[in-house]
Amino acid sequence: MINLPNKLLFTSIVILILTSTSFAQVNRVNYKILGITVVGNTTADPATVIANSGLKIGDEIEIPGDQTLNAIKRLWKLGLFTSEVKIEVEKKVGNGVFLVIKANEHPRIEKYIFKGNDQLDEEDLDKAVTFVSGQILKPQAIYKTIREMKLLYIEEGLMNAQIETSLFEFAKADTTDDDEITVTWQNRDDNSITEEIVYDFDPTSRRDVIRRIKDRLLLIYDIAEGEEVSVTKISFINNTSFESMDLKSELAETSEPVWWKFWSDNSFNKDDYKIDKELLKTFYNKRGYRDFEVLSDSLIYNEDESEVEIVINVFEGSLIVVRNIIWEGNTVYNDNILGARLDFKKGDIFDLDRFNQNLRFNEKQTDVSSVYQDNGYLGFNLETKEERVADDSVDIYITIRESQRFRIGDVNIDGNTKTMDKVIRRELYTVPGDYFSRTAIFSSLQQLANLKYFNVEGLYQKGIDYKPVNDSTVNLTYSVEERSSDYLNASVGYSGSYGFSGSIGVTLTNFNIANMKYIENRKESIKFFG
């Protein structure tokens, strides 16, 4: 592994002022800078290094003094150099000095390689490693990529993945092939370990390729993925309303081994486990336990961390039932009509999921919102407030904002290039002049999907857009994405009289005949005899 450098800047910078005459620390002498050179740089331009140091030929500096210390600080902050930056007096002439800046650059990466990965492919691991060719390669950046890669493995349930890195230097290049160059890299710590990389290139630029990569490093990630962590047992604490077996069955991805479920996978994945804990909350909420929460959970690993036992401590709370439902702000529909849609009575278990569906949207389109939105109340909105009564009951206040009633103005169609507008319009239930209707829009989208001319997923995700043009009219736009529904068929046969015979036919559907000059909307066949 690569050793991380000292984190403290001032302990990592070494300042050496060497002259032909020894200076006592207490004696400070002013000198004129006669010249500045840079050594140790590989890609950094010397003039740029000197400019960034802040030192200039002709300036007077005090040796020892703050100017050299500040120059070193500025160079270190560039992020180009390692922790050791030196400024030395190369030569003293009278009251003048020639300075040399010794600054070792951080290496630059040429390429990185993954070895030993099986469960995660290179595309997955590339999400954690963002190095590009020519980028400065710092030890702390390498450590960061290792951490990110380990997180990816943890997501896959491979908690014990081990990742080591090694750096390889340019050793030699084989340029005998006209179409490629084979570069041999050798391990910095063990020259007997080598790695070959083949480059495709233009032969005329061969020398440039070698010059570009010879001062760079090859970074290799050696990965030992290890075995997946297996769940051996799942236990629940403080569950009194439901059996542990019932709760285990609610966990979608986290399970303990059962002899008769020989096909099941009991590997442990932290992200899936987190989702499964939310499923427990949903399970309890649907059954009226609104206060349920997972108080704590323990993951108990065995010695080699290949197996884990899960202990989940829950707080169930009290079973909550509905006491009163109070409607406020409704003038168009009375409490009985809205209550029938909501379908909750006094004493019913408060199933929050069913409550929200019946209030805002359910599959049958019988929810409270639909009674308004199917009758033109486009701006309809509602808010709910729960007020706990004792430990086991709740009063629910539902405030209605009915707003203005809207009629449909223009009905536009967008995205159709082959299908004629009239083919689409005859499937629509939304008619200009009618009141806005949510159900009519969904029914229209269903009809368009049944045509099988359009991308169904696109229809339901972004197939409708509506924009009010004033306080009583709304324009609708249906957006479709056409897909090909043409098809080719062929048949072949043989008879003693005619030999081989056959036909090829093509059926063209779903196009605008007005845009086709020569093609008719019919089946065309080509027959042949052999």
Short mmCIF file of C-alpha atoms in Angstrom, two decimals, residues 17-24 27-36 55-65 67-68 87-99:
data_model
loop_
_atom_site.label_atom_id
_atom_site.label_comp_id
_atom_site.label_asym_id
_atom_site.label_seq_id
_atom_site.Cartn_x
_atom_site.Cartn_y
_atom_site.Cartn_z
CA ILE A 17 19.41 27.36 2.94
CA LEU A 18 22.87 26.16 2.03
CA THR A 19 25.66 28.60 1.24
CA SER A 20 29.42 28.43 0.88
CA THR A 21 29.58 30.34 4.17
CA SER A 22 27.73 29.08 7.25
CA PHE A 23 25.15 31.48 8.63
CA ALA A 24 24.26 31.44 12.28
CA ASN A 27 22.43 36.50 11.80
CA ARG A 28 20.17 37.72 8.98
CA VAL A 29 21.78 39.11 5.83
CA ASN A 30 20.15 40.73 2.80
CA TYR A 31 21.09 39.41 -0.61
CA LYS A 32 20.12 40.30 -4.15
CA ILE A 33 18.70 37.43 -6.24
CA LEU A 34 20.99 36.98 -9.26
CA GLY A 35 19.31 33.90 -10.70
CA ILE A 36 16.72 31.18 -10.00
CA LEU A 55 10.61 35.27 -6.07
CA LYS A 56 12.08 37.46 -8.82
CA ILE A 57 15.55 38.10 -10.13
CA GLY A 58 16.72 41.46 -8.83
CA ASP A 59 14.68 41.25 -5.62
CA GLU A 60 16.41 41.54 -2.29
CA ILE A 61 15.74 38.79 0.21
CA GLU A 62 16.77 38.19 3.76
CA ILE A 63 18.47 34.87 4.47
CA PRO A 64 17.18 33.27 6.56
CA GLY A 65 13.82 35.08 6.21
CA GLN A 67 10.33 35.36 1.85
CA THR A 68 11.69 31.87 1.27
CA ILE A 87 14.88 26.47 -1.60
CA GLU A 88 18.67 26.43 -1.52
CA VAL A 89 21.44 28.91 -2.21
CA GLU A 90 23.32 27.35 -5.09
CA LYS A 91 26.05 29.99 -5.25
CA LYS A 92 26.93 33.30 -3.58
CA VAL A 93 28.63 36.08 -5.48
CA GLY A 94 29.41 39.14 -3.37
CA ASN A 95 26.11 40.36 -1.99
CA GLY A 96 24.18 38.33 -4.53
CA VAL A 97 22.92 34.73 -4.58
CA PHE A 98 21.79 32.15 -7.12
CA LEU A 99 18.81 30.20 -5.80
#
